[in-house]
Short mmCIF file of N, CA, C and O in Angstrom, two decimals:
data_model
loop_
_atom_site.label_atom_id
_atom_site.label_comp_id
_atom_site.label_asym_id
_atom_site.label_seq_id
_atom_site.Cartn_x
_atom_site.Cartn_y
_atom_site.Cartn_z
N MET A 1 1.06 -1.31 -0.12
CA MET A 1 -0.14 -0.03 -0.14
C MET A 1 0.63 1.29 -0.16
O MET A 1 0.56 2.65 -0.90
N ASN A 2 1.86 0.94 0.47
CA ASN A 2 2.66 2.46 1.06
C ASN A 2 3.70 2.76 -0.33
O ASN A 2 3.91 3.90 -0.99
N ASN A 3 4.10 1.84 -1.17
CA ASN A 3 4.35 1.27 -2.60
C ASN A 3 3.64 2.40 -3.06
O ASN A 3 4.51 3.05 -4.34
N ILE A 4 2.39 2.21 -3.42
CA ILE A 4 1.76 2.51 -4.48
C ILE A 4 1.52 4.32 -4.08
O ILE A 4 1.46 5.01 -5.09
N LEU A 5 1.42 4.45 -3.02
CA LEU A 5 1.34 6.00 -2.48
C LEU A 5 2.56 6.98 -3.40
O LEU A 5 2.17 7.94 -3.72
N TYR A 6 3.52 6.12 -3.10
CA TYR A 6 5.35 6.99 -3.39
C TYR A 6 5.04 6.73 -4.72
O TYR A 6 5.64 7.76 -5.38
N LEU A 7 4.37 5.81 -5.51
CA LEU A 7 4.48 5.63 -7.05
C LEU A 7 3.34 7.31 -7.88
O LEU A 7 3.77 7.82 -8.57
N PHE A 8 2.50 7.20 -6.97
CA PHE A 8 1.30 8.46 -6.99
C PHE A 8 2.37 10.32 -6.83
O PHE A 8 1.76 10.61 -7.58
N ILE A 9 2.92 9.90 -5.90
CA ILE A 9 3.67 10.60 -5.50
C ILE A 9 4.58 11.11 -6.58
O ILE A 9 4.74 12.58 -6.72
N ALA A 10 5.29 10.24 -7.11
CA ALA A 10 6.63 10.04 -8.12
C ALA A 10 6.24 11.23 -9.42
O ALA A 10 6.87 11.95 -9.61
N LEU A 11 4.92 11.19 -9.50
CA LEU A 11 4.21 11.56 -10.80
C LEU A 11 4.42 13.15 -10.89
O LEU A 11 4.87 13.62 -11.16
N PRO A 12 3.82 13.68 -9.39
CA PRO A 12 3.86 15.37 -9.44
C PRO A 12 5.18 15.81 -9.53
O PRO A 12 5.64 17.13 -9.65
N LEU A 13 6.34 15.06 -8.87
CA LEU A 13 7.51 15.17 -8.44
C LEU A 13 8.22 15.84 -9.37
O LEU A 13 8.90 16.28 -9.80
N GLY A 14 8.05 14.46 -10.29
CA GLY A 14 8.91 14.52 -11.79
C GLY A 14 8.41 15.10 -12.55
O GLY A 14 8.73 16.22 -13.08
N PHE A 15 7.10 16.05 -12.63
CA PHE A 15 6.69 16.73 -13.33
C PHE A 15 6.84 18.67 -12.85
O PHE A 15 7.25 19.16 -13.27
N THR A 16 7.26 18.50 -11.80
CA THR A 16 7.68 19.92 -10.90
C THR A 16 9.39 19.79 -11.71
O THR A 16 9.54 21.21 -11.91
N LEU A 17 10.11 18.86 -11.14
CA LEU A 17 11.26 18.52 -12.13
C LEU A 17 11.42 19.38 -13.16
O LEU A 17 12.28 20.25 -13.84
N GLY A 18 10.42 18.30 -13.66
CA GLY A 18 10.28 19.04 -15.49
C GLY A 18 10.63 20.42 -15.59
O GLY A 18 10.92 21.30 -16.26
N ILE A 19 8.97 21.37 -15.03
CA ILE A 19 8.88 22.52 -14.61
C ILE A 19 10.03 23.35 -14.79
O ILE A 19 10.40 24.37 -15.41
N PHE A 20 10.56 23.13 -13.67
CA PHE A 20 12.25 23.49 -13.38
C PHE A 20 12.93 23.78 -14.44
O PHE A 20 14.09 24.61 -14.60
N TYR A 21 13.38 22.49 -14.94
CA TYR A 21 14.14 21.84 -15.93
C TYR A 21 13.90 23.54 -17.02
O TYR A 21 14.80 24.21 -17.82
N PHE A 22 12.88 22.94 -17.54
CA PHE A 22 12.44 23.34 -18.79
C PHE A 22 11.98 25.15 -18.89
O PHE A 22 12.40 25.84 -19.31
N VAL A 23 11.87 25.80 -17.62
CA VAL A 23 11.76 26.98 -17.69
C VAL A 23 13.09 28.07 -17.19
O VAL A 23 13.20 28.91 -17.95
N SER A 24 13.79 26.79 -16.58
CA SER A 24 14.97 27.52 -16.23
C SER A 24 15.76 27.23 -17.76
O SER A 24 16.71 27.93 -18.47
N LEU A 25 15.62 26.48 -18.62
CA LEU A 25 16.37 26.69 -20.01
C LEU A 25 15.68 27.75 -20.86
O LEU A 25 16.45 28.44 -21.62
N TRP A 26 14.32 28.16 -21.00
CA TRP A 26 13.71 28.91 -21.27
C TRP A 26 14.10 30.53 -20.85
O TRP A 26 14.84 31.19 -21.24
N LEU A 27 14.64 30.78 -19.54
CA LEU A 27 15.18 32.07 -18.88
C LEU A 27 16.35 32.03 -19.24
O LEU A 27 17.31 33.13 -19.90
N THR A 28 18.02 30.35 -19.64
CA THR A 28 19.17 31.05 -20.19
C THR A 28 18.85 31.33 -21.54
O THR A 28 19.66 32.09 -21.73
N VAL A 29 18.33 30.70 -22.10
CA VAL A 29 17.88 31.12 -23.90
C VAL A 29 17.66 32.89 -24.21
O VAL A 29 18.34 33.24 -24.58
N ARG A 30 16.78 33.19 -22.95
CA ARG A 30 15.83 34.49 -23.48
C ARG A 30 17.55 35.37 -22.72
O ARG A 30 17.36 36.51 -22.86
N GLN A 31 18.32 35.40 -21.94
CA GLN A 31 19.62 35.85 -21.49
C GLN A 31 20.59 36.20 -22.41
O GLN A 31 21.99 36.64 -22.41
N ILE A 32 20.79 34.79 -22.99
CA ILE A 32 22.26 34.84 -24.09
C ILE A 32 22.41 35.96 -24.80
O ILE A 32 23.34 36.52 -24.96
N PRO A 33 20.97 36.72 -25.66
CA PRO A 33 21.53 37.97 -26.33
C PRO A 33 22.38 39.09 -25.25
O PRO A 33 22.87 39.92 -26.40
N THR A 34 22.26 39.17 -23.94
CA THR A 34 22.16 40.56 -23.24
C THR A 34 23.61 40.02 -22.20
O THR A 34 24.13 40.92 -21.58
N THR A 35 24.16 38.81 -21.84
CA THR A 35 25.16 38.50 -21.53
C THR A 35 26.28 38.82 -22.35
O THR A 35 26.51 38.44 -23.18
N GLN A 36 27.53 39.16 -20.89
CA GLN A 36 28.93 39.38 -21.90
C GLN A 36 29.36 37.74 -21.85
O GLN A 36 30.33 38.03 -23.33
N TRP A 37 29.36 37.12 -21.28
CA TRP A 37 29.77 35.75 -21.64
C TRP A 37 28.87 34.54 -21.71
O TRP A 37 28.01 33.85 -20.94
N PRO A 38 28.27 34.41 -22.66
CA PRO A 38 27.13 33.45 -23.26
C PRO A 38 27.66 31.93 -22.98
O PRO A 38 26.94 31.18 -22.87
N PHE A 39 28.84 32.27 -23.37
CA PHE A 39 29.11 30.03 -23.06
C PHE A 39 29.11 30.04 -21.67
O PHE A 39 28.73 28.94 -21.05
N ARG A 40 29.73 30.94 -20.71
CA ARG A 40 29.35 30.31 -19.38
C ARG A 40 28.21 30.18 -18.96
O ARG A 40 27.57 29.74 -18.46
N LEU A 41 27.19 31.07 -19.48
CA LEU A 41 26.01 31.28 -19.66
C LEU A 41 24.91 30.08 -19.95
O LEU A 41 24.76 29.07 -18.62
N ILE A 42 25.84 29.66 -20.83
CA ILE A 42 25.02 28.05 -21.22
C ILE A 42 25.52 26.97 -20.70
O ILE A 42 24.45 26.04 -19.66
N VAL A 43 26.96 26.88 -20.24
CA VAL A 43 27.45 25.51 -19.96
C VAL A 43 26.95 25.71 -18.30
O VAL A 43 26.76 24.75 -17.61
N GLY A 44 27.13 26.86 -17.70
CA GLY A 44 26.69 27.02 -16.09
C GLY A 44 25.24 26.42 -15.95
O GLY A 44 25.00 25.66 -14.78
N SER A 45 24.42 27.32 -16.75
CA SER A 45 22.77 26.98 -16.28
C SER A 45 22.65 25.14 -16.44
O SER A 45 21.99 24.47 -16.19
N LEU A 46 23.58 24.40 -17.86
CA LEU A 46 23.55 23.30 -18.13
C LEU A 46 23.67 22.47 -17.34
O LEU A 46 22.93 21.70 -16.35
N PHE A 47 24.80 23.00 -16.62
CA PHE A 47 25.32 22.03 -15.15
C PHE A 47 24.22 22.19 -13.84
O PHE A 47 24.46 20.74 -13.57
N GLY A 48 24.16 23.43 -13.99
CA GLY A 48 22.88 23.50 -12.77
C GLY A 48 21.60 22.97 -12.54
O GLY A 48 21.12 21.79 -11.78
N ARG A 49 21.26 23.38 -14.02
CA ARG A 49 19.82 21.94 -14.26
C ARG A 49 20.10 21.02 -14.52
O ARG A 49 19.39 19.90 -13.28
N LEU A 50 20.77 20.09 -14.64
CA LEU A 50 21.35 18.63 -14.53
C LEU A 50 21.17 18.25 -13.66
O LEU A 50 21.14 17.66 -13.50
N SER A 51 22.20 18.54 -12.44
CA SER A 51 22.48 18.71 -11.46
C SER A 51 21.45 18.71 -10.75
O SER A 51 20.93 17.19 -9.85
N ILE A 52 20.55 19.24 -10.44
CA ILE A 52 19.07 19.48 -9.68
C ILE A 52 18.35 18.77 -10.12
O ILE A 52 17.73 17.59 -8.78
N THR A 53 18.43 18.26 -11.76
CA THR A 53 17.25 17.73 -12.19
C THR A 53 17.77 15.79 -11.71
O THR A 53 16.79 15.25 -11.02
N ILE A 54 19.06 15.20 -11.44
CA ILE A 54 19.69 14.43 -11.67
C ILE A 54 19.65 13.68 -9.85
O ILE A 54 19.12 12.60 -10.10
N LEU A 55 19.64 14.87 -9.42
CA LEU A 55 19.30 14.53 -7.51
C LEU A 55 18.32 14.41 -7.34
O LEU A 55 18.00 13.99 -6.61
N GLY A 56 17.24 15.02 -7.82
CA GLY A 56 15.93 14.74 -7.56
C GLY A 56 15.80 14.05 -8.02
O GLY A 56 14.38 13.09 -7.18
N LEU A 57 15.57 13.10 -9.44
CA LEU A 57 15.56 12.08 -9.65
C LEU A 57 15.91 10.98 -9.04
O LEU A 57 15.26 10.32 -8.16
N TYR A 58 17.21 10.99 -7.97
CA TYR A 58 18.07 9.87 -7.54
C TYR A 58 17.05 10.17 -5.85
O TYR A 58 17.02 9.05 -5.40
N LEU A 59 16.49 11.37 -5.73
CA LEU A 59 15.75 11.21 -4.46
C LEU A 59 14.47 10.35 -4.57
O LEU A 59 14.01 9.81 -3.50
N ILE A 60 13.80 10.75 -5.51
CA ILE A 60 12.11 10.46 -5.99
C ILE A 60 12.54 8.93 -6.36
O ILE A 60 11.85 8.24 -5.38
N MET A 61 13.51 8.63 -6.58
CA MET A 61 13.54 6.77 -6.75
C MET A 61 13.72 5.87 -5.39
O MET A 61 13.32 5.25 -5.40
N ASP A 62 14.70 6.58 -4.83
CA ASP A 62 15.20 5.39 -3.79
C ASP A 62 15.00 4.43 -3.75
O ASP A 62 14.79 3.23 -2.86
N GLY A 63 15.84 3.84 -4.61
CA GLY A 63 16.47 2.50 -4.61
C GLY A 63 15.14 1.37 -5.63
O GLY A 63 15.02 0.42 -6.10
N ASN A 64 14.22 2.38 -6.12
CA ASN A 64 12.92 1.48 -6.41
C ASN A 64 12.66 2.24 -8.47
O ASN A 64 12.51 3.30 -8.41
N TRP A 65 13.19 1.56 -8.98
CA TRP A 65 13.01 1.99 -10.55
C TRP A 65 11.59 2.25 -10.95
O TRP A 65 11.46 3.02 -12.24
N GLN A 66 10.58 1.54 -10.66
CA GLN A 66 9.46 2.31 -10.55
C GLN A 66 8.69 3.68 -10.36
O GLN A 66 8.23 4.15 -11.41
N ARG A 67 9.23 3.85 -9.52
CA ARG A 67 9.08 5.47 -9.37
C ARG A 67 10.29 6.44 -9.94
O ARG A 67 9.70 7.68 -10.51
N VAL A 68 11.09 6.28 -10.61
CA VAL A 68 12.13 6.87 -11.68
C VAL A 68 11.28 7.01 -12.47
O VAL A 68 10.65 7.87 -13.49
N LEU A 69 10.79 5.72 -12.98
CA LEU A 69 10.15 5.60 -14.36
C LEU A 69 8.62 6.66 -14.33
O LEU A 69 8.55 7.28 -15.79
N ILE A 70 7.87 6.29 -13.00
CA ILE A 70 6.97 7.44 -13.36
C ILE A 70 7.01 8.88 -12.97
O ILE A 70 6.54 9.84 -13.66
N ALA A 71 8.29 9.16 -12.01
CA ALA A 71 8.57 10.42 -12.40
C ALA A 71 9.12 11.42 -13.88
O ALA A 71 8.91 12.00 -14.62
N LEU A 72 9.46 10.20 -14.27
CA LEU A 72 10.54 10.27 -16.11
C LEU A 72 9.15 11.01 -16.88
O LEU A 72 9.00 11.48 -17.17
N LEU A 73 7.66 10.25 -16.49
CA LEU A 73 6.90 10.22 -16.90
C LEU A 73 6.14 11.72 -16.79
O LEU A 73 5.49 12.05 -17.89
N GLY A 74 6.05 12.03 -15.27
CA GLY A 74 5.67 13.40 -15.19
C GLY A 74 7.24 14.31 -16.07
O GLY A 74 6.19 15.68 -16.38
N PHE A 75 7.87 14.24 -15.76
CA PHE A 75 9.01 15.02 -16.96
C PHE A 75 8.49 15.27 -18.04
O PHE A 75 8.43 16.40 -18.56
N LEU A 76 8.11 13.95 -18.36
CA LEU A 76 7.79 14.25 -20.21
C LEU A 76 6.94 15.14 -19.95
O LEU A 76 6.53 16.21 -21.15
N LEU A 77 5.72 14.68 -19.16
CA LEU A 77 4.30 15.40 -19.29
C LEU A 77 4.89 17.06 -19.22
O LEU A 77 4.21 17.85 -19.96
N SER A 78 5.45 17.26 -18.18
CA SER A 78 5.84 18.76 -18.51
C SER A 78 6.31 19.40 -19.35
O SER A 78 5.89 20.47 -20.16
N ARG A 79 7.33 18.53 -20.35
CA ARG A 79 7.85 18.66 -21.77
C ARG A 79 6.64 19.26 -22.48
O ARG A 79 6.86 20.08 -23.42
N ILE A 80 5.83 18.51 -22.79
CA ILE A 80 4.91 18.49 -23.87
C ILE A 80 3.91 19.57 -23.28
O ILE A 80 3.87 20.33 -24.39
N ILE A 81 3.41 19.84 -22.07
CA ILE A 81 2.32 20.77 -21.99
C ILE A 81 3.75 22.20 -22.03
O ILE A 81 2.51 23.08 -23.00
N PHE A 82 4.54 22.17 -21.94
CA PHE A 82 5.42 23.49 -22.17
C PHE A 82 5.53 23.55 -23.84
O PHE A 82 5.44 25.11 -23.96
N MET A 83 6.11 23.00 -24.03
CA MET A 83 6.25 23.19 -25.37
C MET A 83 4.57 23.41 -26.18
O MET A 83 4.35 24.16 -27.30
N HIS A 84 3.62 23.07 -26.25
CA HIS A 84 2.05 23.47 -26.52
C HIS A 84 1.87 24.80 -25.68
O HIS A 84 1.39 25.51 -27.03
N PHE A 85 2.22 25.62 -24.66
CA PHE A 85 2.51 26.48 -24.39
C PHE A 85 3.33 27.58 -25.06
O PHE A 85 2.93 28.56 -25.62
N TRP A 86 4.17 27.44 -25.45
CA TRP A 86 5.42 28.27 -25.83
C TRP A 86 4.88 27.97 -27.76
O TRP A 86 4.91 29.31 -28.18
N GLN A 87 4.48 26.66 -28.30
CA GLN A 87 3.79 26.66 -29.58
C GLN A 87 2.94 28.02 -30.23
O GLN A 87 2.91 28.75 -30.99
N GLN A 88 2.23 28.18 -28.95
CA GLN A 88 0.46 29.10 -29.22
C GLN A 88 1.41 30.43 -29.17
O GLN A 88 0.34 30.95 -29.89
N LYS A 89 2.03 30.17 -28.04
CA LYS A 89 2.46 31.77 -27.52
C LYS A 89 3.46 32.38 -29.19
O LYS A 89 2.91 33.23 -29.47
N GLN A 90 3.88 31.31 -29.34
CA GLN A 90 4.51 31.68 -30.88
C GLN A 90 3.73 31.93 -31.90
O GLN A 90 3.81 32.96 -32.95
N GLU A 91 2.55 31.29 -32.14
CA GLU A 91 1.80 31.44 -33.67
C GLU A 91 0.71 32.61 -32.63
O GLU A 91 0.29 33.27 -33.61
N SER A 92 0.48 33.14 -32.34
CA SER A 92 -0.32 34.33 -31.55
C SER A 92 0.86 35.70 -31.58
O SER A 92 0.29 36.69 -32.05
N ASN A 93 1.75 35.43 -31.64
CA ASN A 93 2.44 36.52 -31.84
C ASN A 93 3.30 36.82 -33.61
O ASN A 93 3.59 37.61 -33.93
N TYR A 94 2.94 35.70 -33.75
CA TYR A 94 3.81 36.00 -35.61
C TYR A 94 2.02 35.75 -36.24
O TYR A 94 1.85 36.21 -37.89
N GLY A 95 1.00 35.86 -35.76
CA GLY A 95 -0.63 35.87 -36.48
C GLY A 95 -0.93 34.77 -37.43
O GLY A 95 -1.86 35.37 -37.94
N ASN A 96 -0.76 33.90 -36.97
CA ASN A 96 -1.06 32.95 -37.77
C ASN A 96 -1.90 32.09 -37.03
O ASN A 96 -2.41 31.88 -36.37
#
């Protein structure tokens, strides 16, 4: 019974990690034209996002591969939602 509860908790935690990852990526891309050191920004952001995401997935997993699989599904769901939102915003900006 406890294991099923942990599986249900893993989905929103993975979703939250995905939102963190993709919003951070979006903010990084928006900052590239205004920074003096774009390479440092890109590499630093990459390592920061990956470190936090991998640590979060490791903590969610807690030795159970099913939890990390469910968390990855939540991560993928956040990507799908974020891309859908971003594409709608781009279409409205271009008047298509």
